[in-house]
Amino acid sequence: IMGTTRSVNGYLSWPRSNPDAKMRLFCFPYAGGGAHVYHPWLPLLPASIEFCAINLPGRGTRIGEAPHSDCESLAKAITTELRSYVDKPFAFFGHSMGAIVCYEVARHLRAAGSRLPDHLFVSGCHAAHIPDPHPIHHLPKDEFLVELAALGGLPQEVLNSKELMDLILPGILADFTLVESYP
């Protein structure tokens, strides 16, 4: 989205900055997803809520950066940057991998004595203490791609494009490693 504002290290992005809002909503993407996945929410949010997407390395505008494959390092990096933006009430929303990451960021904020989210919304994720029942991140590339296709998260045209898959696969594999090796 044109005019997007980003934080210093790029983990936070505001497609439409709203510093006068009463609350901030930080949205954490699912495995393989980027900051853009929540942009359709923008017209649905009231003016009293400032939307901020979490912008992860290895995808979107940060495709050239190394992705995180462990939740601890990712949560630390996001928390470090986020602490400057918890000066007003805020909430976290995370879907799938984003649920795990926002939960860990909230834990890091608490450990640092920082303000905590007023609300923590999570969806599409098993409980934190239950291991992933069907891990695939350790599979050879061809088998991983078959399993990835079976999950239905990528269009067949993307899966069939060697160039595109070479570009996005490191981020997807890092995400699956992060989720499947958590906690």
N, CA and C atoms as an extended XYZ file, in Angstrom:
549
Properties=species:S:1:pos:R:3:atomname:S:1:resname:S:1:resid:I:1 pbc="F F F"
N         0.851       -1.172        0.000 N   ILE     1
C         0.000        0.000        0.000 CA  ILE     1
C         0.897        1.235        0.000 C   ILE     1
N         0.571        2.141       -0.885 N   MET     2
C         1.349        3.373       -0.979 CA  MET     2
C         1.216        4.166        0.315 C   MET     2
N         2.286        4.800        0.720 N   GLY     3
C         2.249        5.640        1.898 CA  GLY     3
C         2.407        4.897        3.213 C   GLY     3
N         2.757        3.637        3.158 N   THR     4
C         2.935        2.864        4.378 CA  THR     4
C         4.120        3.400        5.163 C   THR     4
N         3.921        3.576        6.469 N   THR     5
C         4.977        4.008        7.376 CA  THR     5
C         5.528        2.768        8.063 C   THR     5
N         6.855        2.688        8.194 N   ARG     6
C         7.486        1.543        8.846 CA  ARG     6
C         8.311        2.009       10.029 C   ARG     6
N         8.421        1.118       11.024 N   SER     7
C         9.265        1.399       12.181 CA  SER     7
C        10.733        1.283       11.775 C   SER     7
N        11.610        1.680       12.671 N   VAL     8
C        13.043        1.763       12.381 CA  VAL     8
C        13.612        0.469       11.784 C   VAL     8
N        13.366       -0.661       12.418 N   ASN     9
C        13.907       -1.930       11.914 CA  ASN     9
C        12.936       -2.676       11.010 C   ASN     9
N        11.780       -2.090       10.725 N   GLY    10
C        10.859       -2.638        9.740 CA  GLY    10
C         9.862       -3.657       10.231 C   GLY    10
N         9.847       -3.979       11.524 N   TYR    11
C         8.915       -5.000       12.017 CA  TYR    11
C         7.474       -4.505       12.089 C   TYR    11
N         7.283       -3.221       12.155 N   LEU    12
C         5.943       -2.651       12.278 CA  LEU    12
C         5.648       -1.798       11.058 C   LEU    12
N         4.411       -1.904       10.552 N   SER    13
C         4.038       -1.061        9.413 CA  SER    13
C         2.600       -0.578        9.571 C   SER    13
N         2.423        0.690        9.243 N   TRP    14
C         1.129        1.342        9.318 CA  TRP    14
C         0.725        1.758        7.907 C   TRP    14
N        -0.238        1.084        7.297 N   PRO    15
C        -0.683        1.516        5.970 CA  PRO    15
C        -1.357        2.880        6.016 C   PRO    15
N        -1.926        3.204        7.177 N   ARG    16
C        -2.589        4.498        7.352 CA  ARG    16
C        -2.353        4.915        8.801 C   ARG    16
N        -1.363        5.738        9.017 N   SER    17
C        -1.020        6.177       10.366 CA  SER    17
C        -2.173        6.979       10.970 C   SER    17
N        -2.408        6.758       12.262 N   ASN    18
C        -3.491        7.443       12.952 CA  ASN    18
C        -3.066        7.705       14.397 C   ASN    18
N        -2.131        8.619       14.620 N   PRO    19
C        -1.602        8.848       15.971 CA  PRO    19
C        -2.640        9.336       16.976 C   PRO    19
N        -3.777        9.854       16.519 N   ASP    20
C        -4.817       10.329       17.431 CA  ASP    20
C        -5.769        9.217       17.883 C   ASP    20
N        -5.593        8.019       17.361 N   ALA    21
C        -6.474        6.904       17.727 CA  ALA    21
C        -6.365        6.608       19.219 C   ALA    21
N        -7.434        6.082       19.768 N   LYS    22
C        -7.462        5.749       21.193 CA  LYS    22
C        -6.797        4.395       21.480 C   LYS    22
N        -6.703        3.541       20.461 N   MET    23
C        -6.149        2.204       20.643 CA  MET    23
C        -5.411        1.778       19.383 C   MET    23
N        -4.389        0.932       19.565 N   ARG    24
C        -3.663        0.338       18.439 CA  ARG    24
C        -3.986       -1.148       18.364 C   ARG    24
N        -4.121       -1.634       17.147 N   LEU    25
C        -4.319       -3.056       16.907 CA  LEU    25
C        -3.122       -3.562       16.108 C   LEU    25
N        -2.323       -4.430       16.732 N   PHE    26
C        -1.164       -5.041       16.080 CA  PHE    26
C        -1.581       -6.415       15.562 C   PHE    26
N        -1.422       -6.649       14.259 N   CYS    27
C        -1.831       -7.911       13.643 CA  CYS    27
C        -0.616       -8.703       13.184 C   CYS    27
N        -0.552       -9.955       13.613 N   PHE    28
C         0.569      -10.863       13.358 CA  PHE    28
C         0.152      -11.883       12.300 C   PHE    28
N         0.921      -12.011       11.210 N   PRO    29
C         0.510      -12.887       10.109 CA  PRO    29
C         0.731      -14.378       10.387 C   PRO    29
N         0.034      -15.173        9.609 N   TYR    30
C         0.167      -16.633        9.636 CA  TYR    30
C         1.430      -17.054        8.883 C   TYR    30
N         1.791      -18.328        8.992 N   ALA    31
C         2.980      -18.849        8.306 CA  ALA    31
C         2.881      -18.571        6.805 C   ALA    31
N         3.916      -17.976        6.268 N   GLY    32
C         3.949      -17.646        4.847 CA  GLY    32
C         3.271      -16.334        4.504 C   GLY    32
N         2.559      -15.744        5.455 N   GLY    33
C         1.828      -14.506        5.200 CA  GLY    33
C         2.674      -13.281        5.501 C   GLY    33
N         2.296      -12.188        4.918 N   GLY    34
C         3.005      -10.937        5.143 CA  GLY    34
C         2.098       -9.899        5.786 C   GLY    34
N         2.630       -8.722        5.967 N   ALA    35
C         1.874       -7.631        6.593 CA  ALA    35
C         0.606       -7.311        5.815 C   ALA    35
N         0.616       -7.551        4.530 N   HIS    36
C        -0.515       -7.198        3.666 CA  HIS    36
C        -1.784       -8.018        3.925 C   HIS    36
N        -1.667       -9.176        4.581 N   VAL    37
C        -2.830      -10.060        4.698 CA  VAL    37
C        -3.979       -9.446        5.487 C   VAL    37
N        -3.685       -8.484        6.339 N   TYR    38
C        -4.742       -7.842        7.127 CA  TYR    38
C        -5.183       -6.496        6.557 C   TYR    38
N        -4.602       -6.058        5.468 N   HIS    39
C        -4.971       -4.763        4.893 CA  HIS    39
C        -6.450       -4.656        4.531 C   HIS    39
N        -7.129       -5.746        4.135 N   PRO    40
C        -8.578       -5.621        3.870 CA  PRO    40
C        -9.390       -5.214        5.105 C   PRO    40
N        -8.819       -5.328        6.286 N   TRP    41
C        -9.513       -4.913        7.502 CA  TRP    41
C        -9.589       -3.398        7.639 C   TRP    41
N        -8.662       -2.678        7.008 N   LEU    42
C        -8.570       -1.221        7.189 CA  LEU    42
C        -9.911       -0.487        7.062 C   LEU    42
N       -10.679       -0.710        5.991 N   PRO    43
C       -11.934        0.051        5.877 CA  PRO    43
C       -12.981       -0.350        6.923 C   PRO    43
N       -12.768       -1.476        7.586 N   LEU    44
C       -13.740       -1.965        8.561 CA  LEU    44
C       -13.485       -1.456        9.982 C   LEU    44
N       -12.306       -0.906       10.203 N   LEU    45
C       -11.942       -0.448       11.542 CA  LEU    45
C       -12.403        0.979       11.784 C   LEU    45
N       -12.916        1.258       12.986 N   PRO    46
C       -13.305        2.646       13.289 CA  PRO    46
C       -12.073        3.543       13.402 C   PRO    46
N       -12.278        4.823       13.271 N   ALA    47
C       -11.178        5.789       13.332 CA  ALA    47
C       -10.489        5.793       14.696 C   ALA    47
N       -11.137        5.241       15.702 N   SER    48
C       -10.545        5.223       17.045 CA  SER    48
C        -9.480        4.137       17.202 C   SER    48
N        -9.314        3.292       16.174 N   ILE    49
C        -8.317        2.211       16.225 CA  ILE    49
C        -7.266        2.425       15.148 C   ILE    49
N        -6.010        2.456       15.571 N   GLU    50
C        -4.895        2.550       14.629 CA  GLU    50
C        -4.411        1.136       14.327 C   GLU    50
N        -4.404        0.778       13.066 N   PHE    51
C        -3.999       -0.550       12.605 CA  PHE    51
C        -2.489       -0.580       12.362 C   PHE    51
N        -1.840       -1.607       12.878 N   CYS    52
C        -0.411       -1.798       12.651 CA  CYS    52
C        -0.170       -3.273       12.329 C   CYS    52
N         0.404       -3.547       11.180 N   ALA    53
C         0.709       -4.915       10.781 CA  ALA    53
C         2.147       -5.246       11.161 C   ALA    53
N         2.356       -6.473       11.592 N   ILE    54
C         3.700       -6.947       11.868 CA  ILE    54
C         4.292       -7.391       10.538 C   ILE    54
N         5.444       -6.856       10.230 N   ASN    55
C         6.110       -7.049        8.936 CA  ASN    55
C         7.351       -7.914        9.164 C   ASN    55
N         7.256       -9.192        8.827 N   LEU    56
C         8.324      -10.146        9.132 CA  LEU    56
C         9.383      -10.226        8.044 C   LEU    56
N        10.637      -10.456        8.438 N   PRO    57
C        11.700      -10.649        7.439 CA  PRO    57
C        11.434      -11.908        6.606 C   PRO    57
N        11.879      -11.870        5.361 N   GLY    58
C        11.747      -13.033        4.488 CA  GLY    58
C        10.487      -13.044        3.659 C   GLY    58
N         9.747      -11.953        3.667 N   ARG    59
C         8.517      -11.863        2.870 CA  ARG    59
C         8.200      -10.408        2.546 C   ARG    59
N         7.376      -10.203        1.538 N   GLY    60
C         6.947       -8.856        1.162 CA  GLY    60
C         8.109       -7.918        0.917 C   GLY    60
N         8.031       -6.730        1.509 N   THR    61
C         9.074       -5.717        1.314 CA  THR    61
C        10.393       -6.124        1.978 C   THR    61
N        10.366       -7.178        2.788 N   ARG    62
C        11.574       -7.647        3.485 CA  ARG    62
C        12.023       -9.017        2.957 C   ARG    62
N        11.674       -9.325        1.729 N   ILE    63
C        11.962      -10.640        1.145 CA  ILE    63
C        13.455      -10.953        1.123 C   ILE    63
N        14.304       -9.961        1.007 N   GLY    64
C        15.745      -10.191        0.939 CA  GLY    64
C        16.407      -10.438        2.290 C   GLY    64
N        15.652      -10.295        3.371 N   GLU    65
C        16.203      -10.491        4.712 CA  GLU    65
C        16.004      -11.937        5.158 C   GLU    65
N        16.903      -12.417        5.994 N   ALA    66
C        16.805      -13.785        6.511 CA  ALA    66
C        15.611      -13.897        7.452 C   ALA    66
N        14.740      -14.892        7.224 N   PRO    67
C        13.597      -15.076        8.117 CA  PRO    67
C        14.023      -15.736        9.436 C   PRO    67
N        13.209      -15.553       10.445 N   HIS    68
C        13.444      -16.214       11.740 CA  HIS    68
C        12.839      -17.619       11.685 C   HIS    68
N        13.570      -18.597       12.212 N   SER    69
C        13.026      -19.957       12.270 CA  SER    69
C        12.797      -20.401       13.707 C   SER    69
N        12.980      -19.485       14.661 N   ASP    70
C        12.657      -19.816       16.052 CA  ASP    70
C        11.880      -18.660       16.658 C   ASP    70
N        10.927      -19.000       17.480 N   CYS    71
C        10.022      -18.007       18.036 CA  CYS    71
C        10.727      -17.065       19.000 C   CYS    71
N        11.680      -17.563       19.741 N   GLU    72
C        12.368      -16.734       20.739 CA  GLU    72
C        13.050      -15.531       20.088 C   GLU    72
N        13.828      -15.762       19.039 N   SER    73
C        14.532      -14.634       18.405 CA  SER    73
C        13.555      -13.676       17.735 C   SER    73
N        12.509      -14.209       17.131 N   LEU    74
C        11.519      -13.347       16.486 CA  LEU    74
C        10.768      -12.514       17.524 C   LEU    74
N        10.331      -13.141       18.608 N   ALA    75
C         9.601      -12.415       19.652 CA  ALA    75
C        10.474      -11.326       20.272 C   ALA    75
N        11.754      -11.622       20.493 N   LYS    76
C        12.662      -10.607       21.043 CA  LYS    76
C        12.785       -9.414       20.105 C   LYS    76
N        12.978       -9.686       18.817 N   ALA    77
C        13.145       -8.603       17.840 CA  ALA    77
C        11.891       -7.735       17.758 C   ALA    77
N        10.725       -8.367       17.703 N   ILE    78
C         9.476       -7.599       17.631 CA  ILE    78
C         9.262       -6.805       18.914 C   ILE    78
N         9.498       -7.443       20.064 N   THR    79
C         9.293       -6.778       21.349 CA  THR    79
C        10.172       -5.543       21.472 C   THR    79
N        11.423       -5.660       21.073 N   THR    80
C        12.344       -4.526       21.138 CA  THR    80
C        11.790       -3.338       20.375 C   THR    80
N        11.276       -3.582       19.211 N   GLU    81
C        10.747       -2.500       18.385 CA  GLU    81
C         9.380       -2.019       18.878 C   GLU    81
N         8.580       -2.929       19.342 N   LEU    82
C         7.210       -2.623       19.766 CA  LEU    82
C         7.141       -1.773       21.028 C   LEU    82
N         8.116       -1.895       21.887 N   ARG    83
C         8.077       -1.201       23.181 CA  ARG    83
C         7.922        0.311       23.035 C   ARG    83
N         8.343        0.872       21.918 N   SER    84
C         8.185        2.313       21.690 CA  SER    84
C         6.757        2.689       21.303 C   SER    84
N         5.906        1.692       21.045 N   TYR    85
C         4.561        1.965       20.529 CA  TYR    85
C         3.458        1.436       21.441 C   TYR    85
N         3.777        1.241       22.708 N   VAL    86
C         2.765        0.777       23.663 CA  VAL    86
C         2.429        1.893       24.661 C   VAL    86
N         2.413        3.105       24.152 N   ASP    87
C         2.142        4.277       24.973 CA  ASP    87
C         0.653        4.563       25.135 C   ASP    87
N        -0.182        3.759       24.526 N   LYS    88
C        -1.632        3.886       24.649 CA  LYS    88
C        -2.213        2.473       24.657 C   LYS    88
N        -3.474        2.308       24.987 N   PRO    89
C        -4.062        0.956       24.971 CA  PRO    89
C        -3.846        0.297       23.610 C   PRO    89
N        -3.618       -1.016       23.649 N   PHE    90
C        -3.399       -1.754       22.411 CA  PHE    90
C        -3.888       -3.191       22.555 C   PHE    90
N        -4.039       -3.830       21.405 N   ALA    91
C        -4.461       -5.229       21.349 CA  ALA    91
C        -3.607       -5.949       20.325 C   ALA    91
N        -3.486       -7.260       20.507 N   PHE    92
C        -2.796       -8.123       19.542 CA  PHE    92
C        -3.817       -9.052       18.910 C   PHE    92
N        -3.668       -9.274       17.614 N   PHE    93
C        -4.401      -10.347       16.933 CA  PHE    93
C        -3.394      -11.163       16.150 C   PHE    93
N        -3.430      -12.473       16.314 N   GLY    94
C        -2.562      -13.351       15.546 CA  GLY    94
C        -3.317      -14.575       15.082 C   GLY    94
N        -3.079      -14.948       13.850 N   HIS    95
C        -3.712      -16.145       13.297 CA  HIS    95
C        -2.642      -17.188       13.013 C   HIS    95
N        -2.882      -18.426       13.447 N   SER    96
C        -1.988      -19.555       13.217 CA  SER    96
C        -0.601      -19.237       13.794 C   SER    96
N         0.431      -19.162       12.981 N   MET    97
C         1.757      -18.815       13.489 CA  MET    97
C         1.713      -17.468       14.212 C   MET    97
N         0.934      -16.540       13.703 N   GLY    98
C         0.805      -15.234       14.332 CA  GLY    98
C         0.273      -15.315       15.753 C   GLY    98
N        -0.562      -16.322       16.033 N   ALA    99
C        -1.075      -16.518       17.391 CA  ALA    99
C         0.065      -16.864       18.342 C   ALA    99
N         0.942      -17.742       17.902 N   ILE   100
C         2.092      -18.140       18.719 CA  ILE   100
C         3.010      -16.941       18.943 C   ILE   100
N         3.297      -16.218       17.880 N   VAL   101
C         4.240      -15.102       17.969 CA  VAL   101
C         3.678      -13.988       18.861 C   VAL   101
N         2.402      -13.629       18.693 N   CYS   102
C         1.872      -12.537       19.519 CA  CYS   102
C         1.787      -12.960       20.986 C   CYS   102
N         1.516      -14.211       21.258 N   TYR   103
C         1.523      -14.710       22.633 CA  TYR   103
C         2.922      -14.565       23.239 C   TYR   103
N         3.943      -14.938       22.485 N   GLU   104
C         5.319      -14.825       22.983 CA  GLU   104
C         5.757      -13.373       23.136 C   GLU   104
N         5.317      -12.510       22.237 N   VAL   105
C         5.642      -11.084       22.374 CA  VAL   105
C         4.993      -10.542       23.649 C   VAL   105
N         3.754      -10.932       23.925 N   ALA   106
C         3.092      -10.500       25.168 CA  ALA   106
C         3.874      -10.999       26.384 C   ALA   106
N         4.367      -12.219       26.328 N   ARG   107
C         5.173      -12.755       27.436 CA  ARG   107
C         6.472      -11.948       27.610 C   ARG   107
N         7.107      -11.579       26.482 N   HIS   108
C         8.330      -10.777       26.552 CA  HIS   108
C         8.051       -9.381       27.114 C   HIS   108
N         6.933       -8.793       26.724 N   LEU   109
C         6.568       -7.485       27.271 CA  LEU   109
C         6.380       -7.574       28.791 C   LEU   109
N         5.702       -8.617       29.231 N   ARG   110
C         5.493       -8.798       30.676 CA  ARG   110
C         6.830       -8.964       31.400 C   ARG   110
N         7.717       -9.785       30.844 N   ALA   111
C         9.033      -10.012       31.466 CA  ALA   111
C         9.846       -8.721       31.546 C   ALA   111
N         9.630       -7.818       30.583 N   ALA   112
C        10.368       -6.553       30.553 CA  ALA   112
C         9.700       -5.468       31.404 C   ALA   112
N         8.551       -5.794       31.994 N   GLY   113
C         7.841       -4.807       32.798 CA  GLY   113
C         7.129       -3.761       31.969 C   GLY   113
N         6.890       -4.044       30.698 N   SER   114
C         6.218       -3.099       29.800 CA  SER   114
C         4.704       -3.215       29.932 C   SER   114
N         4.053       -2.228       29.377 N   ARG   115
C         2.593       -2.273       29.283 CA  ARG   115
C         2.195       -3.528       28.508 C   ARG   115
N         1.081       -4.142       28.908 N   LEU   116
C         0.593       -5.359       28.255 CA  LEU   116
C        -0.619       -5.045       27.389 C   LEU   116
N        -0.881       -5.902       26.399 N   PRO   117
C        -2.069       -5.659       25.574 CA  PRO   117
C        -3.345       -5.746       26.411 C   PRO   117
N        -4.304       -4.889       26.084 N   ASP   118
C        -5.610       -4.951       26.738 CA  ASP   118
C        -6.355       -6.209       26.311 C   ASP   118
N        -6.082       -6.643       25.088 N   HIS   119
C        -6.713       -7.850       24.548 CA  HIS   119
C        -5.678       -8.619       23.744 C   HIS   119
N        -5.769       -9.936       23.828 N   LEU   120
C        -4.918      -10.833       23.034 CA  LEU   120
C        -5.866      -11.772       22.303 C   LEU   120
N        -6.029      -11.554       21.005 N   PHE   121
C        -6.927      -12.363       20.188 CA  PHE   121
C        -6.095      -13.341       19.377 C   PHE   121
N        -6.416      -14.617       19.470 N   VAL   122
C        -5.696      -15.633       18.707 CA  VAL   122
C        -6.703      -16.530       18.001 C   VAL   122
N        -6.297      -17.048       16.849 N   SER   123
C        -7.174      -17.952       16.104 CA  SER   123
C        -6.329      -18.947       15.314 C   SER   123
N        -6.954      -20.049       14.959 N   GLY   124
C        -6.336      -21.020       14.054 CA  GLY   124
C        -5.053      -21.639       14.547 C   GLY   124
N        -4.950      -21.902       15.851 N   CYS   125
C        -3.710      -22.438       16.387 CA  CYS   125
C        -4.024      -23.372       17.556 C   CYS   125
N        -3.246      -24.433       17.637 N   HIS   126
C        -3.400      -25.339       18.775 CA  HIS   126
C        -2.853      -24.675       20.036 C   HIS   126
N        -3.223      -25.212       21.195 N   ALA   127
C        -2.739      -24.662       22.463 CA  ALA   127
C        -1.214      -24.720       22.500 C   ALA   127
N        -0.616      -23.732       23.166 N   ALA   128
C         0.841      -23.581       23.182 CA  ALA   128
C         1.574      -24.804       23.735 C   ALA   128
N         0.966      -25.533       24.636 N   HIS   129
C         1.643      -26.672       25.254 CA  HIS   129
C         1.482      -27.983       24.472 C   HIS   129
N         0.733      -27.963       23.369 N   ILE   130
C         0.511      -29.168       22.571 CA  ILE   130
C         1.408      -29.129       21.338 C   ILE   130
N         2.285      -30.132       21.176 N   PRO   131
C         3.157      -30.140       19.995 CA  PRO   131
C         2.362      -30.322       18.699 C   PRO   131
N         2.912      -29.826       17.612 N   ASP   132
C         2.277      -29.983       16.308 CA  ASP   132
C         2.145      -31.476       16.006 C   ASP   132
N         0.938      -31.942       15.671 N   PRO   133
C         0.741      -33.383       15.465 CA  PRO   133
C         1.304      -33.930       14.147 C   PRO   133
N         1.566      -33.046       13.189 N   HIS   134
C         2.023      -33.514       11.875 CA  HIS   134
C         3.119      -32.579       11.343 C   HIS   134
N         4.309      -32.609       11.952 N   PRO   135
C         5.368      -31.699       11.488 CA  PRO   135
C         5.871      -32.077       10.099 C   PRO   135
N         6.166      -31.060        9.306 N   ILE   136
C         6.668      -31.315        7.945 CA  ILE   136
C         7.962      -30.565        7.641 C   ILE   136
N         8.399      -29.672        8.526 N   HIS   137
C         9.558      -28.827        8.219 CA  HIS   137
C        10.843      -29.610        8.007 C   HIS   137
N        10.924      -30.806        8.545 N   HIS   138
C        12.135      -31.627        8.462 CA  HIS   138
C        12.189      -32.480        7.192 C   HIS   138
N        11.120      -32.484        6.415 N   LEU   139
C        11.054      -33.329        5.224 CA  LEU   139
C        11.984      -32.828        4.116 C   LEU   139
N        12.430      -33.730        3.237 N   PRO   140
C        13.161      -33.274        2.046 CA  PRO   140
C        12.279      -32.312        1.235 C   PRO   140
N        12.912      -31.440        0.472 N   LYS   141
C        12.201      -30.374       -0.241 CA  LYS   141
C        11.008      -30.887       -1.046 C   LYS   141
N        11.192      -31.956       -1.840 N   ASP   142
C        10.092      -32.449       -2.671 CA  ASP   142
C         8.906      -32.905       -1.825 C   ASP   142
N         9.178      -33.601       -0.725 N   GLU   143
C         8.100      -34.064        0.155 CA  GLU   143
C         7.449      -32.891        0.881 C   GLU   143
N         8.261      -31.924        1.292 N   PHE   144
C         7.724      -30.733        1.949 CA  PHE   144
C         6.750      -30.015        1.017 C   PHE   144
N         7.136      -29.877       -0.260 N   LEU   145
C         6.276      -29.189       -1.228 CA  LEU   145
C         4.963      -29.927       -1.455 C   LEU   145
N         5.011      -31.269       -1.461 N   VAL   146
C         3.785      -32.061       -1.601 CA  VAL   146
C         2.856      -31.797       -0.417 C   VAL   146
N         3.419      -31.804        0.792 N   GLU   147
C         2.622      -31.541        2.001 CA  GLU   147
C         2.094      -30.107        2.003 C   GLU   147
N         2.923      -29.171        1.578 N   LEU   148
C         2.520      -27.772        1.507 CA  LEU   148
C         1.350      -27.610        0.542 C   LEU   148
N         1.431      -28.270       -0.609 N   ALA   149
C         0.346      -28.206       -1.594 CA  ALA   149
C        -0.939      -28.797       -1.013 C   ALA   149
N        -0.813      -29.875       -0.253 N   ALA   150
C        -1.984      -30.527        0.335 CA  ALA   150
C        -2.682      -29.627        1.351 C   ALA   150
N        -1.930      -28.728        1.979 N   LEU   151
C        -2.525      -27.804        2.940 CA  LEU   151
C        -3.390      -26.743        2.254 C   LEU   151
N        -3.143      -26.518        0.958 N   GLY   152
C        -3.972      -25.598        0.188 CA  GLY   152
C        -3.709      -24.120        0.426 C   GLY   152
N        -2.586      -23.779        1.031 N   GLY   153
C        -2.302      -22.387        1.345 CA  GLY   153
C        -1.733      -21.569        0.205 C   GLY   153
N        -1.284      -22.251       -0.850 N   LEU   154
C        -0.698      -21.540       -1.991 CA  LEU   154
C        -1.419      -21.949       -3.270 C   LEU   154
N        -1.657      -20.993       -4.159 N   PRO   155
C        -2.263      -21.335       -5.447 CA  PRO   155
C        -1.332      -22.263       -6.244 C   PRO   155
N        -1.904      -23.129       -7.048 N   GLN   156
C        -1.126      -24.070       -7.853 CA  GLN   156
C        -0.148      -23.352       -8.776 C   GLN   156
N        -0.530      -22.172       -9.282 N   GLU   157
C         0.361      -21.410      -10.160 CA  GLU   157
C         1.649      -21.023       -9.425 C   GLU   157
N         1.530      -20.691       -8.151 N   VAL   158
C         2.715      -20.349       -7.358 CA  VAL   158
C         3.559      -21.599       -7.137 C   VAL   158
N         2.915      -22.683       -6.755 N   LEU   159
C         3.632      -23.949       -6.530 CA  LEU   159
C         4.348      -24.425       -7.791 C   LEU   159
N         3.782      -24.140       -8.953 N   ASN   160
C         4.372      -24.580      -10.229 CA  ASN   160
C         5.493      -23.671      -10.718 C   ASN   160
N         5.671      -22.521      -10.114 N   SER   161
C         6.694      -21.568      -10.545 CA  SER   161
C         7.978      -21.781       -9.749 C   SER   161
N         8.977      -22.362      -10.400 N   LYS   162
C        10.244      -22.621       -9.718 CA  LYS   162
C        10.877      -21.325       -9.216 C   LYS   162
N        10.854      -20.270      -10.020 N   GLU   163
C        11.468      -19.001       -9.642 CA  GLU   163
C        10.783      -18.401       -8.411 C   GLU   163
N         9.468      -18.409       -8.427 N   LEU   164
C         8.721      -17.846       -7.300 CA  LEU   164
C         8.912      -18.693       -6.040 C   LEU   164
N         8.869      -20.009       -6.188 N   MET   165
C         9.060      -20.891       -5.031 CA  MET   165
C        10.470      -20.749       -4.470 C   MET   165
N        11.474      -20.576       -5.334 N   ASP   166
C        12.841      -20.359       -4.844 CA  ASP   166
C        12.926      -19.076       -4.013 C   ASP   166
N        12.112      -18.087       -4.367 N   LEU   167
C        12.105      -16.812       -3.662 CA  LEU   167
C        11.389      -16.908       -2.309 C   LEU   167
N        10.235      -17.574       -2.269 N   ILE   168
C         9.421      -17.571       -1.048 CA  ILE   168
C         9.611      -18.788       -0.142 C   ILE   168
N        10.181      -19.859       -0.664 N   LEU   169
C        10.304      -21.082        0.128 CA  LEU   169
C        11.146      -20.920        1.401 C   LEU   169
N        12.245      -20.169        1.393 N   PRO   170
C        12.992      -20.017        2.650 CA  PRO   170
C        12.145      -19.437        3.791 C   PRO   170
N        11.314      -18.467        3.492 N   GLY   171
C        10.442      -17.888        4.512 CA  GLY   171
C         9.382      -18.866        4.988 C   GLY   171
N         8.799      -19.591        4.049 N   ILE   172
C         7.771      -20.570        4.414 CA  ILE   172
C         8.375      -21.683        5.262 C   ILE   172
N         9.524      -22.180        4.858 N   LEU   173
C        10.182      -23.243        5.619 CA  LEU   173
C        10.573      -22.745        7.018 C   LEU   173
N        11.072      -21.527        7.118 N   ALA   174
C        11.418      -20.954        8.427 CA  ALA   174
C        10.169      -20.857        9.310 C   ALA   174
N         9.053      -20.445        8.714 N   ASP   175
C         7.803      -20.339        9.473 CA  ASP   175
C         7.349      -21.698        9.990 C   ASP   175
N         7.395      -22.713        9.140 N   PHE   176
C         6.991      -24.047        9.564 CA  PHE   176
C         7.934      -24.577       10.645 C   PHE   176
N         9.213      -24.280       10.522 N   THR   177
C        10.172      -24.690       11.553 CA  THR   177
C         9.828      -24.012       12.870 C   THR   177
N         9.543      -22.717       12.825 N   LEU   178
C         9.184      -21.961       14.021 CA  LEU   178
C         7.960      -22.580       14.710 C   LEU   178
N         6.913      -22.811       13.941 N   VAL   179
C         5.659      -23.330       14.504 CA  VAL   179
C         5.841      -24.748       15.031 C   VAL   179
N         6.472      -25.581       14.244 N   GLU   180
C         6.563      -27.002       14.594 CA  GLU   180
C         7.585      -27.300       15.677 C   GLU   180
N         8.462      -26.370       15.951 N   SER   181
C         9.448      -26.581       17.025 CA  SER   181
C         9.066      -25.813       18.293 C   SER   181
N         7.897      -25.166       18.272 N   TYR   182
C         7.423      -24.430       19.436 CA  TYR   182
C         6.674      -25.365       20.352 C   TYR   182
N         6.767      -25.344       21.632 N   PRO   183
C         7.481      -24.426       22.491 CA  PRO   183
C         8.912      -24.853       22.685 C   PRO   183
